[in-house]
Structure formats: C-alpha cells, structure tokens
mmCIF file of C-alpha atoms in Angstrom:
data_model
loop_
_atom_site.group_PDB
_atom_site.id
_atom_site.type_symbol
_atom_site.label_atom_id
_atom_site.label_comp_id
_atom_site.label_asym_id
_atom_site.label_seq_id
_atom_site.Cartn_x
_atom_site.Cartn_y
_atom_site.Cartn_z
ATOM 1 C CA MET S 1 24.432 56.565 8.313
ATOM 2 C CA GLY S 2 27.829 58.214 7.821
ATOM 3 C CA LEU S 3 26.421 60.925 5.332
ATOM 4 C CA LYS S 4 23.660 61.814 7.645
ATOM 5 C CA MET S 5 25.935 62.175 10.422
ATOM 6 C CA GLY S 6 28.507 64.273 8.158
ATOM 7 C CA MET S 7 31.108 61.735 8.683
ATOM 8 C CA SER S 8 33.842 61.010 6.097
ATOM 9 C CA HIS S 9 34.790 57.470 4.742
ATOM 10 C CA GLY S 10 37.680 55.452 6.001
ATOM 11 C CA PRO S 11 39.435 52.555 4.886
ATOM 12 C CA ILE S 12 36.902 50.060 5.733
ATOM 13 C CA TYR S 13 33.850 51.517 4.624
ATOM 14 C CA SER S 14 32.791 53.932 1.713
ATOM 15 C CA TYR S 15 30.369 55.459 0.029
ATOM 16 C CA GLY S 16 29.245 58.303 -2.100
ATOM 17 C CA ASP S 17 31.702 60.043 -4.464
ATOM 18 C CA GLY S 18 34.092 62.972 -3.865
ATOM 19 C CA GLU S 19 31.543 65.828 -4.733
ATOM 20 C CA THR S 20 29.474 64.590 -2.138
ATOM 21 C CA LEU S 21 31.960 64.393 0.752
ATOM 22 C CA GLU S 22 33.015 67.738 -0.258
ATOM 23 C CA ASP S 23 30.266 69.191 1.914
ATOM 24 C CA LEU S 24 30.314 66.956 4.759
ATOM 25 C CA GLU S 25 29.931 68.796 8.191
ATOM 26 C CA PRO S 26 31.312 66.525 10.983
ATOM 27 C CA THR S 27 29.055 65.931 14.177
ATOM 28 C CA MET S 28 31.693 64.021 16.004
ATOM 29 C CA SER S 29 35.469 62.994 16.051
ATOM 30 C CA GLN S 30 36.713 60.972 13.174
ATOM 31 C CA GLU S 31 37.964 58.653 16.185
ATOM 32 C CA ASP S 32 34.670 58.162 17.724
ATOM 33 C CA TRP S 33 33.010 57.525 14.330
ATOM 34 C CA ASP S 34 35.364 54.490 13.919
ATOM 35 C CA LYS S 35 34.369 52.954 17.216
ATOM 36 C CA ILE S 36 30.835 53.307 16.042
ATOM 37 C CA VAL S 37 31.453 51.672 12.785
ATOM 38 C CA HIS S 38 33.886 48.583 14.432
ATOM 39 C CA TYR S 39 31.114 47.870 16.811
ATOM 40 C CA TYR S 40 28.641 47.637 13.868
ATOM 41 C CA LEU S 41 30.760 45.185 11.883
ATOM 42 C CA ASN S 42 31.409 43.116 15.044
ATOM 43 C CA GLU S 43 28.564 42.808 16.765
ATOM 44 C CA SER S 44 25.918 42.937 13.789
ATOM 45 C CA GLU S 45 24.625 39.776 12.274
ATOM 46 C CA SER S 46 26.027 38.764 8.826
ATOM 47 C CA THR S 47 22.679 37.254 8.109
ATOM 48 C CA ILE S 48 19.098 37.961 8.259
ATOM 49 C CA PRO S 49 17.117 34.850 9.431
ATOM 50 C CA LYS S 50 14.019 33.764 6.862
ATOM 51 C CA TYR S 51 10.819 33.356 7.822
ATOM 52 C CA LEU S 52 9.075 30.207 7.139
ATOM 53 C CA ILE S 53 6.500 30.650 4.188
ATOM 54 C CA LYS S 54 3.579 28.593 4.755
ATOM 55 C CA ASP S 55 1.115 27.557 1.894
ATOM 56 C CA GLN S 56 -1.888 28.912 1.765
ATOM 57 C CA GLU S 57 -5.356 28.419 0.808
ATOM 58 C CA LYS S 58 -6.548 30.069 -2.557
ATOM 59 C CA SER S 59 -9.439 32.694 -1.682
ATOM 60 C CA THR S 60 -12.417 32.489 -4.243
ATOM 61 C CA LEU S 61 -13.909 35.900 -3.166
ATOM 62 C CA PHE S 62 -11.854 37.653 -6.042
ATOM 63 C CA GLU S 63 -11.648 36.966 -9.765
ATOM 64 C CA ALA S 64 -8.550 37.896 -11.327
ATOM 65 C CA HIS S 65 -9.048 39.836 -14.727
ATOM 66 C CA LEU S 66 -5.323 40.581 -16.547
ATOM 67 C CA PHE S 67 -4.626 43.402 -18.611
ATOM 68 C CA SER S 68 -0.871 43.080 -20.734
ATOM 69 C CA GLN S 69 0.606 45.992 -22.812
ATOM 70 C CA ASP S 70 3.949 45.670 -24.004
ATOM 71 C CA SER S 71 4.920 49.152 -23.409
ATOM 72 C CA LEU S 72 3.112 49.352 -20.110
ATOM 73 C CA SER S 73 4.910 47.500 -17.412
ATOM 74 C CA VAL S 74 5.856 50.250 -14.956
ATOM 75 C CA LEU S 75 3.362 51.686 -13.472
ATOM 76 C CA SER S 76 3.348 54.802 -10.769
ATOM 77 C CA MET S 77 -0.138 55.149 -10.285
ATOM 78 C CA THR S 78 -3.685 53.167 -10.844
ATOM 79 C CA SER S 79 -6.659 55.210 -9.505
ATOM 80 C CA TYR S 80 -10.233 54.363 -10.553
ATOM 81 C CA ASN S 81 -13.025 57.292 -11.070
ATOM 82 C CA ASP S 82 -16.069 56.020 -10.231
ATOM 83 C CA GLU S 83 -18.001 58.973 -11.846
ATOM 84 C CA ASN S 84 -17.263 58.340 -15.096
ATOM 85 C CA GLY S 85 -16.129 54.537 -14.665
ATOM 86 C CA ASN S 86 -12.328 54.868 -15.987
ATOM 87 C CA LEU S 87 -9.509 53.921 -14.808
ATOM 88 C CA PHE S 88 -6.245 55.915 -14.897
ATOM 89 C CA LEU S 89 -2.678 54.528 -15.165
ATOM 90 C CA GLY S 90 0.243 56.309 -14.667
ATOM 91 C CA ASN S 91 2.957 55.290 -17.315
ATOM 92 C CA ALA S 92 6.648 55.434 -15.438
ATOM 93 C CA SER S 93 8.433 54.947 -18.522
ATOM 94 C CA THR S 94 6.918 57.138 -20.629
ATOM 95 C CA SER S 95 5.856 60.210 -18.443
ATOM 96 C CA GLU S 96 2.254 59.699 -19.637
ATOM 97 C CA LEU S 97 -1.633 59.640 -17.975
ATOM 98 C CA LEU S 98 -3.598 57.238 -19.735
ATOM 99 C CA THR S 99 -7.225 56.667 -19.068
ATOM 100 C CA VAL S 100 -8.687 53.054 -19.851
ATOM 101 C CA ASP S 101 -12.040 51.792 -19.977
ATOM 102 C CA ALA S 102 -13.378 48.952 -18.010
ATOM 103 C CA LYS S 103 -12.444 46.309 -20.706
ATOM 104 C CA GLY S 104 -8.952 47.678 -21.052
ATOM 105 C CA HIS S 105 -9.167 49.739 -24.200
ATOM 106 C CA ILE S 106 -7.073 52.951 -23.622
ATOM 107 C CA LEU S 107 -9.322 55.885 -24.135
ATOM 108 C CA SER S 108 -6.652 58.830 -23.935
ATOM 109 C CA ASN S 109 -3.052 59.493 -23.444
ATOM 110 C CA GLU S 110 -1.427 62.491 -22.000
ATOM 111 C CA LYS S 111 2.194 63.189 -22.125
ATOM 112 C CA LEU S 112 3.164 64.928 -18.795
ATOM 113 C CA ASP S 113 6.710 66.401 -17.504
ATOM 114 C CA SER S 114 7.213 63.269 -15.618
ATOM 115 C CA PRO S 115 5.735 60.219 -14.057
ATOM 116 C CA PRO S 116 2.127 60.608 -12.490
ATOM 117 C CA VAL S 117 1.433 59.222 -9.081
ATOM 118 C CA LYS S 118 -1.743 60.630 -7.882
ATOM 119 C CA VAL S 119 -4.897 61.855 -9.443
ATOM 120 C CA ALA S 120 -7.916 63.430 -7.596
ATOM 121 C CA PHE S 121 -11.279 65.056 -8.744
ATOM 122 C CA LYS S 122 -13.294 67.775 -6.492
ATOM 123 C CA ASP S 123 -15.822 70.218 -6.962
ATOM 124 C CA SER S 124 -15.210 69.969 -11.167
ATOM 125 C CA LEU S 125 -11.504 70.493 -10.676
ATOM 126 C CA ASP S 126 -9.013 67.604 -11.650
ATOM 127 C CA TYR S 127 -5.798 67.540 -9.343
ATOM 128 C CA VAL S 128 -2.714 65.616 -10.818
ATOM 129 C CA LEU S 129 0.636 65.243 -9.100
ATOM 130 C CA THR S 130 3.747 64.604 -10.954
ATOM 131 C CA ILE S 131 6.974 63.375 -9.245
ATOM 132 C CA GLY S 132 9.595 65.098 -10.805
ATOM 133 C CA PHE S 133 12.166 61.861 -10.686
ATOM 134 C CA MET S 134 11.169 58.505 -9.581
ATOM 135 C CA ASN S 135 14.678 57.700 -8.943
ATOM 136 C CA PRO S 136 16.156 59.147 -5.476
ATOM 137 C CA SER S 137 16.687 63.025 -5.900
ATOM 138 C CA ASP S 138 16.449 66.313 -4.266
ATOM 139 C CA GLU S 139 15.621 68.403 -7.098
ATOM 140 C CA ALA S 140 12.364 70.492 -6.988
ATOM 141 C CA LYS S 141 10.693 68.975 -10.607
ATOM 142 C CA GLY S 142 7.681 67.962 -9.070
ATOM 143 C CA LYS S 143 3.981 69.814 -9.753
ATOM 144 C CA LEU S 144 0.594 69.541 -9.016
ATOM 145 C CA LYS S 145 -1.585 70.788 -11.571
ATOM 146 C CA ILE S 146 -5.027 71.906 -10.246
ATOM 147 C CA GLY S 147 -7.284 72.722 -12.890
ATOM 148 C CA ASN S 148 -5.242 75.336 -15.145
ATOM 149 C CA ASN S 149 -3.251 76.482 -12.302
ATOM 150 C CA ILE S 150 -0.016 74.588 -11.360
ATOM 151 C CA ILE S 151 1.735 74.633 -8.170
ATOM 152 C CA ASP S 152 5.474 73.864 -8.946
ATOM 153 C CA GLY S 153 8.800 73.418 -7.208
ATOM 154 C CA LEU S 154 7.925 70.261 -5.393
ATOM 155 C CA ILE S 155 10.805 67.839 -4.167
ATOM 156 C CA ARG S 156 9.791 64.063 -5.607
ATOM 157 C CA PRO S 157 6.355 64.726 -4.261
ATOM 158 C CA VAL S 158 3.999 61.750 -3.768
ATOM 159 C CA ASP S 159 0.993 62.249 -1.982
ATOM 160 C CA PHE S 160 -1.351 64.997 -1.265
ATOM 161 C CA LEU S 161 -4.490 66.039 0.552
ATOM 162 C CA ILE S 162 -7.384 68.345 -0.259
ATOM 163 C CA HIS S 163 -8.658 70.231 2.747
ATOM 164 C CA ASP S 164 -10.098 73.823 3.453
ATOM 165 C CA ILE S 165 -8.064 74.025 6.748
ATOM 166 C CA ASN S 166 -8.758 77.550 7.471
ATOM 167 C CA SER S 167 -12.730 77.272 6.350
ATOM 168 C CA ASP S 168 -12.615 80.480 4.218
ATOM 169 C CA GLY S 169 -14.472 78.194 1.321
ATOM 170 C CA TYR S 170 -11.129 77.403 -0.597
ATOM 171 C CA ASP S 171 -9.536 74.428 -0.826
ATOM 172 C CA ASP S 172 -5.870 74.171 0.436
ATOM 173 C CA VAL S 173 -3.799 71.441 -0.435
ATOM 174 C CA PHE S 174 -1.242 69.392 1.858
ATOM 175 C CA VAL S 175 1.910 67.949 -0.151
ATOM 176 C CA CYS S 176 4.055 65.181 1.057
ATOM 177 C CA ASN S 177 7.468 66.515 -0.319
ATOM 178 C CA TYR S 178 9.405 63.168 -0.323
ATOM 179 C CA GLY S 179 12.161 64.204 -1.738
ATOM 180 C CA ASN S 180 15.491 62.276 -0.777
ATOM 181 C CA ASN S 181 18.107 63.769 1.711
ATOM 182 C CA ILE S 182 15.695 67.141 1.657
ATOM 183 C CA GLY S 183 11.910 67.428 1.637
ATOM 184 C CA ASP S 184 9.414 68.479 3.842
ATOM 185 C CA PHE S 185 5.337 68.394 4.648
ATOM 186 C CA SER S 186 3.891 71.282 3.574
ATOM 187 C CA LEU S 187 0.825 73.307 3.347
ATOM 188 C CA TYR S 188 -0.094 74.949 0.059
ATOM 189 C CA GLU S 189 -2.695 78.130 1.082
ATOM 190 C CA ASN S 190 -5.161 78.826 -1.335
ATOM 191 C CA LEU S 191 -4.681 82.503 -2.001
ATOM 192 C CA LYS S 192 -7.891 82.585 -3.738
ATOM 193 C CA ASN S 193 -6.354 84.141 -7.180
ATOM 194 C CA GLY S 194 -5.348 80.714 -8.714
ATOM 195 C CA THR S 195 -1.642 80.825 -6.465
ATOM 196 C CA TYR S 196 -1.128 79.117 -3.454
ATOM 197 C CA SER S 197 1.256 80.148 -0.610
ATOM 198 C CA LYS S 198 3.789 77.618 0.778
ATOM 199 C CA LYS S 199 3.846 76.519 4.780
ATOM 200 C CA ILE S 200 6.439 74.425 6.100
ATOM 201 C CA ILE S 201 4.994 72.058 8.720
ATOM 202 C CA HIS S 202 7.441 69.507 8.882
ATOM 203 C CA PRO S 203 11.236 70.191 7.174
ATOM 204 C CA LEU S 204 11.910 66.398 7.144
ATOM 205 C CA SER S 205 12.100 64.251 3.784
ATOM 206 C CA GLY S 206 10.541 61.241 3.683
ATOM 207 C CA ALA S 207 7.081 62.563 4.049
ATOM 208 C CA ILE S 208 5.338 59.448 2.231
ATOM 209 C CA LYS S 209 1.493 59.633 2.866
ATOM 210 C CA VAL S 210 -1.233 61.827 4.532
ATOM 211 C CA GLN S 211 -4.345 61.238 5.474
ATOM 212 C CA MET S 212 -7.055 63.251 7.835
ATOM 213 C CA ALA S 213 -9.145 61.299 10.867
ATOM 214 C CA ASN S 214 -10.741 62.068 14.297
ATOM 215 C CA MET S 215 -7.609 59.932 16.247
ATOM 216 C CA ASP S 216 -8.768 60.484 20.008
ATOM 217 C CA ASP S 217 -11.894 61.603 21.675
ATOM 218 C CA ASP S 218 -12.176 65.137 20.553
ATOM 219 C CA ASP S 219 -14.741 66.042 17.800
ATOM 220 C CA LYS S 220 -12.118 67.193 15.382
ATOM 221 C CA ASP S 221 -10.192 65.117 12.617
ATOM 222 C CA GLU S 222 -6.312 65.464 13.082
ATOM 223 C CA ILE S 223 -3.546 65.341 9.975
ATOM 224 C CA VAL S 224 -1.624 62.198 10.428
ATOM 225 C CA VAL S 225 1.557 61.603 8.261
ATOM 226 C CA LEU S 226 3.801 58.793 7.562
ATOM 227 C CA PHE S 227 7.628 59.410 7.100
ATOM 228 C CA ALA S 228 9.724 56.924 5.770
ATOM 229 C CA GLN S 229 13.592 57.023 4.693
ATOM 230 C CA GLU S 230 15.594 57.022 7.981
ATOM 231 C CA HIS S 231 13.090 58.783 10.022
ATOM 232 C CA GLU S 232 10.601 55.971 9.814
ATOM 233 C CA TYR S 233 7.774 57.544 11.991
ATOM 234 C CA ILE S 234 4.300 58.665 12.243
ATOM 235 C CA MET S 235 3.140 62.161 13.126
ATOM 236 C CA ILE S 236 -0.456 63.496 14.278
ATOM 237 C CA TRP S 237 -1.162 67.283 13.569
ATOM 238 C CA ASP S 238 -3.812 69.213 15.592
ATOM 239 C CA TYR S 239 -5.021 72.716 13.914
ATOM 240 C CA GLY S 240 -6.469 75.716 15.923
ATOM 241 C CA ASN S 241 -5.278 79.188 15.949
ATOM 242 C CA ASN S 242 -3.833 78.951 12.610
ATOM 243 C CA THR S 243 -1.108 76.649 14.326
ATOM 244 C CA PHE S 244 -0.146 73.562 13.823
ATOM 245 C CA SER S 245 0.557 71.297 16.731
ATOM 246 C CA GLY S 246 2.494 67.901 16.211
ATOM 247 C CA GLN S 247 3.100 64.879 18.132
ATOM 248 C CA LYS S 248 5.556 61.804 16.908
ATOM 249 C CA VAL S 249 3.296 58.634 17.796
ATOM 250 C CA VAL S 250 4.972 55.512 16.559
ATOM 251 C CA GLN S 251 8.623 55.538 15.327
ATOM 252 C CA PHE S 252 10.403 52.245 14.076
ATOM 253 C CA GLN S 253 14.613 51.628 13.219
ATOM 254 C CA PRO S 254 15.565 52.758 9.974
ATOM 255 C CA ALA S 255 15.480 49.972 7.741
ATOM 256 C CA PHE S 256 11.877 49.398 8.366
ATOM 257 C CA GLY S 257 11.042 50.646 4.844
ATOM 258 C CA SER S 258 8.001 52.479 5.480
ATOM 259 C CA VAL S 259 5.278 52.373 2.583
ATOM 260 C CA ASP S 260 1.779 52.813 3.179
ATOM 261 C CA PHE S 261 -0.908 52.990 6.340
ATOM 262 C CA GLN S 262 -4.881 53.129 6.506
ATOM 263 C CA LEU S 263 -6.570 54.487 9.424
ATOM 264 C CA ARG S 264 -9.648 51.852 10.527
ATOM 265 C CA ASP S 265 -11.120 50.886 13.878
ATOM 266 C CA MET S 266 -9.824 47.186 14.004
ATOM 267 C CA ASN S 267 -11.359 46.287 17.586
ATOM 268 C CA GLY S 268 -14.360 47.912 17.778
ATOM 269 C CA ASP S 269 -13.581 50.427 20.574
ATOM 270 C CA GLY S 270 -14.557 53.619 18.680
ATOM 271 C CA LEU S 271 -10.695 54.856 17.898
ATOM 272 C CA LYS S 272 -9.274 54.746 15.079
ATOM 273 C CA ASP S 273 -6.100 52.319 14.373
ATOM 274 C CA ILE S 274 -3.064 52.252 12.339
ATOM 275 C CA ILE S 275 -2.855 49.470 9.920
ATOM 276 C CA ILE S 276 0.958 50.044 8.466
ATOM 277 C CA GLY S 277 2.991 48.221 5.598
ATOM 278 C CA ASN S 278 6.691 47.888 5.111
ATOM 279 C CA GLY S 279 9.060 46.618 2.917
ATOM 280 C CA ASP S 280 10.563 49.304 0.830
ATOM 281 C CA ASN S 281 14.103 47.472 -0.395
ATOM 282 C CA SER S 282 15.332 49.331 -3.226
ATOM 283 C CA ASP S 283 18.245 51.654 -1.895
ATOM 284 C CA LEU S 284 20.954 51.290 0.572
ATOM 285 C CA SER S 285 20.156 47.750 2.190
ATOM 286 C CA THR S 286 18.768 45.215 -0.743
ATOM 287 C CA VAL S 287 18.479 41.838 1.271
ATOM 288 C CA LEU S 288 15.404 40.239 2.539
ATOM 289 C CA LYS S 289 14.103 41.182 5.867
ATOM 290 C CA ASN S 290 12.286 39.102 8.279
ATOM 291 C CA PHE S 291 10.567 42.217 9.885
ATOM 292 C CA HIS S 292 8.995 43.351 6.822
ATOM 293 C CA GLY S 293 5.195 43.262 6.442
ATOM 294 C CA VAL S 294 1.886 44.442 8.017
ATOM 295 C CA ARG S 295 1.201 45.690 11.654
ATOM 296 C CA VAL S 296 -1.757 46.788 13.527
ATOM 297 C CA LEU S 297 -1.255 49.340 15.928
ATOM 298 C CA LEU S 298 -4.464 49.402 18.122
ATOM 299 C CA ASN S 299 -5.474 53.086 19.072
ATOM 300 C CA ARG S 300 -5.464 53.171 23.206
ATOM 301 C CA GLY S 301 -6.317 56.358 23.646
ATOM 302 C CA ASN S 302 -4.439 59.599 24.274
ATOM 303 C CA LEU S 303 -2.713 59.285 20.955
ATOM 304 C CA GLY S 304 -1.147 55.972 22.498
ATOM 305 C CA PHE S 305 -0.566 52.883 20.156
ATOM 306 C CA THR S 306 0.366 49.618 20.548
ATOM 307 C CA GLU S 307 1.562 46.706 18.089
ATOM 308 C CA ASP S 308 -1.033 44.064 18.879
ATOM 309 C CA TYR S 309 -0.480 42.042 15.604
ATOM 310 C CA PHE S 310 2.401 41.364 12.991
ATOM 311 C CA TYR S 311 2.189 39.509 9.884
ATOM 312 C CA PRO S 312 5.625 38.900 7.926
ATOM 313 C CA ILE S 313 5.592 39.658 4.185
ATOM 314 C CA HIS S 314 8.707 40.691 1.869
ATOM 315 C CA GLY S 315 8.511 43.527 0.410
ATOM 316 C CA VAL S 316 5.139 45.003 0.869
ATOM 317 C CA SER S 317 4.455 48.330 -1.362
ATOM 318 C CA LYS S 318 0.602 48.743 -0.434
ATOM 319 C CA VAL S 319 -1.834 47.444 2.062
ATOM 320 C CA VAL S 320 -5.617 48.494 1.910
ATOM 321 C CA VAL S 321 -8.107 47.697 4.784
ATOM 322 C CA GLU S 322 -11.633 47.364 3.813
ATOM 323 C CA ASP S 323 -14.662 44.737 4.807
ATOM 324 C CA PHE S 324 -14.241 42.951 1.523
ATOM 325 C CA ASP S 325 -16.459 40.027 2.429
ATOM 326 C CA LEU S 326 -19.101 42.366 4.306
ATOM 327 C CA ASP S 327 -19.266 40.527 7.247
ATOM 328 C CA GLY S 328 -18.748 43.571 9.513
ATOM 329 C CA ASP S 329 -15.174 43.437 10.303
ATOM 330 C CA ASN S 330 -11.866 44.998 8.590
ATOM 331 C CA ASP S 331 -10.107 42.808 6.294
ATOM 332 C CA ILE S 332 -6.463 43.742 4.798
ATOM 333 C CA LEU S 333 -5.274 43.148 1.380
ATOM 334 C CA THR S 334 -1.329 43.421 0.785
ATOM 335 C CA VAL S 335 0.670 44.071 -2.242
ATOM 336 C CA SER S 336 4.105 43.306 -2.637
ATOM 337 C CA ASN S 337 7.149 44.477 -4.860
ATOM 338 C CA PHE S 338 10.204 43.090 -3.274
ATOM 339 C CA GLY S 339 9.156 39.687 -2.769
ATOM 340 C CA ASP S 340 11.122 36.622 -2.278
ATOM 341 C CA PHE S 341 9.886 34.825 -5.682
ATOM 342 C CA THR S 342 12.406 31.910 -5.211
ATOM 343 C CA ASP S 343 10.450 30.298 -3.014
ATOM 344 C CA PRO S 344 7.299 28.877 -4.570
ATOM 345 C CA LYS S 345 5.370 29.446 -1.950
ATOM 346 C CA PHE S 346 5.410 33.178 -1.809
ATOM 347 C CA ARG S 347 2.274 35.166 -2.672
ATOM 348 C CA SER S 348 3.037 38.717 -4.034
ATOM 349 C CA VAL S 349 -0.762 39.756 -3.044
ATOM 350 C CA GLN S 350 -1.834 38.218 0.317
ATOM 351 C CA PHE S 351 -5.446 38.691 1.488
ATOM 352 C CA LEU S 352 -5.446 38.517 5.202
ATOM 353 C CA LEU S 353 -9.542 37.549 6.085
ATOM 354 C CA ASN S 354 -10.491 39.063 9.578
ATOM 355 C CA GLU S 355 -11.702 36.157 11.544
ATOM 356 C CA GLU S 356 -12.588 38.579 14.774
ATOM 357 C CA GLU S 357 -10.147 39.724 17.639
ATOM 358 C CA LEU S 358 -7.124 40.204 15.357
ATOM 359 C CA LYS S 359 -7.225 36.777 14.133
ATOM 360 C CA PHE S 360 -6.255 36.737 10.409
ATOM 361 C CA THR S 361 -6.330 33.734 8.191
ATOM 362 C CA PRO S 362 -3.932 34.458 5.076
ATOM 363 C CA LYS S 363 -5.065 33.538 1.178
ATOM 364 C CA SER S 364 -3.833 34.156 -1.873
ATOM 365 C CA ILE S 365 -5.933 35.114 -4.862
ATOM 366 C CA ASN S 366 -7.304 32.663 -7.398
ATOM 367 C CA GLY S 367 -6.146 32.932 -10.613
ATOM 368 C CA LEU S 368 -3.436 36.129 -9.946
ATOM 369 C CA PRO S 369 0.100 35.470 -11.174
ATOM 370 C CA ASP S 370 2.602 36.261 -8.398
ATOM 371 C CA PHE S 371 4.332 39.063 -9.825
ATOM 372 C CA ARG S 372 6.112 42.574 -8.609
ATOM 373 C CA TRP S 373 2.725 44.536 -8.203
ATOM 374 C CA GLN S 374 3.293 47.913 -6.686
ATOM 375 C CA THR S 375 0.161 50.254 -7.088
ATOM 376 C CA ILE S 376 -3.440 49.845 -5.790
ATOM 377 C CA ASP S 377 -6.719 50.988 -5.595
ATOM 378 C CA VAL S 378 -10.120 49.933 -4.281
ATOM 379 C CA ASN S 379 -13.735 50.610 -5.681
ATOM 380 C CA ASP S 380 -16.958 49.290 -6.713
ATOM 381 C CA PHE S 381 -16.553 49.332 -10.327
ATOM 382 C CA ASP S 382 -19.663 47.413 -11.084
ATOM 383 C CA ASN S 383 -21.871 48.872 -8.514
ATOM 384 C CA ASP S 384 -22.941 45.913 -7.072
ATOM 385 C CA GLY S 385 -22.366 46.418 -3.660
ATOM 386 C CA ASP S 386 -18.875 45.131 -2.649
ATOM 387 C CA LEU S 387 -14.980 46.316 -3.333
ATOM 388 C CA ASP S 388 -13.336 45.131 -6.143
ATOM 389 C CA VAL S 389 -9.437 45.910 -6.622
ATOM 390 C CA PHE S 390 -6.921 47.483 -9.310
ATOM 391 C CA LEU S 391 -3.391 46.177 -9.117
ATOM 392 C CA GLY S 392 -0.426 47.868 -11.183
ATOM 393 C CA ALA S 393 2.689 46.338 -12.098
ATOM 394 C CA PHE S 394 6.195 47.761 -11.277
ATOM 395 C CA ASN S 395 8.542 45.313 -13.720
ATOM 396 C CA LEU S 396 11.925 46.603 -12.581
ATOM 397 C CA GLU S 397 15.020 44.465 -11.474
ATOM 398 C CA ILE S 398 15.715 46.390 -8.585
ATOM 399 C CA GLY S 399 15.829 45.485 -4.948
ATOM 400 C CA PRO S 400 17.029 42.061 -3.637
ATOM 401 C CA LYS S 401 18.347 39.097 -5.967
ATOM 402 C CA GLN S 402 15.137 36.997 -4.966
ATOM 403 C CA SER S 403 12.614 39.794 -6.232
ATOM 404 C CA SER S 404 14.035 39.456 -9.851
ATOM 405 C CA ILE S 405 11.146 37.637 -12.167
ATOM 406 C CA SER S 406 11.427 36.736 -15.724
ATOM 407 C CA VAL S 407 7.837 35.719 -16.371
ATOM 408 C CA ASN S 408 4.827 37.512 -17.167
ATOM 409 C CA GLN S 409 6.803 40.482 -18.438
ATOM 410 C CA ASN S 410 4.120 42.183 -20.676
ATOM 411 C CA ILE S 411 1.716 42.092 -17.745
ATOM 412 C CA SER S 412 0.222 45.649 -17.114
ATOM 413 C CA TRP S 413 -2.609 45.779 -14.610
ATOM 414 C CA ALA S 414 -5.170 43.499 -13.318
ATOM 415 C CA ARG S 415 -8.528 43.797 -11.610
ATOM 416 C CA LEU S 416 -9.710 41.561 -8.851
ATOM 417 C CA GLU S 417 -13.487 41.416 -9.288
ATOM 418 C CA ASN S 418 -15.359 40.759 -6.093
ATOM 419 C CA THR S 419 -17.816 37.915 -6.749
ATOM 420 C CA LEU S 420 -19.338 38.273 -3.037
ATOM 421 C CA HIS S 421 -22.768 39.957 -5.398
#
C-alpha cells in the first residue's frame, strides 16, 4: 500500500529498494502515514483462522488420465482445439507452444519469444498471445500474433477477446494488459491493412479476464472484465456511438486474489450471474486465506449483484461452470495451485455438484493426485455428448509454505474423461 500511495519506508516497515523509492510521489504527510501503519500493526489479527477441511466423497463422473514429461512441469496454457482434435500446451520454462494428440504424443514444438498464455482460432486465423514475463513486470514485451500479423508492445498480457465491435466486417481485439504497477484494458481496432490502433478503455493494471454476454434485459451484449492486483473489481461496459460506458458492479478487498470468472444463469431467472474464483497467493502476502474460494454472485437486475454462495478453497487458480452431469443445471469445477497440501483432506481439484437452488455437494476426482494444477480447458474431446476436462500443472515452489509439494514432480497434464456417455 505504501508504494501505491507514494510513501517512503520508515523504521517499522520496509519494502522495495533504493531505486524504487527515488520515484515516490507522496500523497499525504509522513506523520499521517505512520498513524495508518501503526493502526494496522496494532489492530490487525496476527493470524488468519483456518477453515475446517472436510472429507469428500469421490466423484466417479470423471476418469483421470495422467501424462508426464520431465521437461514440461510448468504449463502456462492448456487449450483444446476441437477442429483438429489436438491439445495445445504452453511450456512456461522454455517459451514453447506444443501441439499434443489425445494419446499424449507431441506432434509439434514451436519456439516463441516468451511463454504462450492463450490461443484461439477464428476464420482460418491463429491467434497466439505471449506474455513477455511470467513474473511481475511492467515491460511491454508481450505480443499477440494474428496470422502473419503481430500486435506488440503489450504489457504482460494474459487474455484477449476477438470481436468486431464497430460492425465493419473486420475483427477487432480486446486485450487485458495485466502488467504489474502499470497496465490497461484496451481495444485494438482493426485498420484493415494488417495493423491495429490501440484505444485504452481502462488505464489500470490487473485486467485478467474479458468476456462478452448480455448482462441486463436489453438485446445487446456487454463487455465484462475482471481486474485483480490491488483493484479487485469487475467492470461492465456498454458500447454505442463509438463510445464505451463502464460501470463497476462488484469490488472486493485487496488481498482477495481474483483469478477467474464465468458468466452463467445459476438460478433460472434468465439473467447471467457471475461465478468468481479467488486464490492468487504468490506475491506480497503468502499466507493461507480463509476467504479464498468460489463465490456465486446473483444478478438482481440493473447490474446489481449479491453474493449468494461461497465455498472456501485455498488457492483457487481457475473455475469453470458447465452442466457436466447433463441434469439441466450448472456445476462448478475448481482448480487450486496454492492449496494446503499439509492437510491430507485438502483436494486441489474439486467438483461442486449442483443439487439445485445454489446447494452444491463438493466432491473430489477419483484417481487424480493432489498437485499444483493451474490451467484448465473444457471440451468434448471424444465427441460423445458430454464435456471432458484438460488440466495443466504449474510445479513451482512459490506461495505459502503449505503449498509446497514434492511428489509427482514430473506430472505435466491430465485429461478428465467424462464417463456419462
């Protein structure tokens, strides 16, 4: 907080280095700042109570298939392409994009400038996003490759959305420039000649995910963006007359650790609700947090949301919401990277089976080891009418000390085959 407010360190607290502190622009007197620091030191709890982790019934809905490569233990991306039946994996250690078949055979290996974090395919074009730096950074080294064209100078980008926003017949791209201390959420407008013009929509770091959906009772889709870092909120934008009009609809406290969200109608009222996962725990406050987990925020109309369900899970990294058991309602699957692996009851992948009316039964996945899972994709890879799951490992010793795990070091990825059909 001190760096963000331009305050220098004092005898009772410290951060940064000499070069960082030279550029501070104080926003208050040092005397007032010291009062704030003393308040936190005197009033804050010294520990966070742990929630009780309960035994879980094992779900037999999925059959786990594990794949191991000694050189592929830190994945930056897991993405299945249903057109050619191949899985794309991002090797964060070597900045390579791997194409893998359903049996785990590596079909191709493309060396990139930095780790790939997302791929997409539209109208015969391949979209490949590379992050620049996995660790916190404000350097503009990220790139989005679109066919033979490149949008470069991206600030640690992590997500993008393809959409022809101005209806001119050419696809534009929204990009989440996550950054670190600086960043933005921007539109890159297609100039029809292989180049793109940047328009900053929101000039803040932390944009981590973007989706489009109709979030109200009109006939138009809105742009929904999750901001992490110290901001921790969700913005929704309307677009009309070449203008973006945004509204903050949800905000959380700075240690919330927002990582992912999905937009689904969870109560059958015709409005898209927000299912959000929080659990990032690798930077400035690496202790287990009992407020990490999954929340369902019901859409009450007029872009108003209320938290109607919370399930605590340490270190959630991804959340997907689909009708996995094909019973007509949406289930939730969560993946955790910063879990409490010292507790034998903790499960790093949890399946929240929807029992209707926002009542979920947590289940673990039979045959799946508890491991540092980070990336996920969902698709019907065997074309049998139900949804399968692909998981990617992120085996780095970072975060809380309870998240360290020494077994199964060579696990790379897993396929959870849906056995319903």
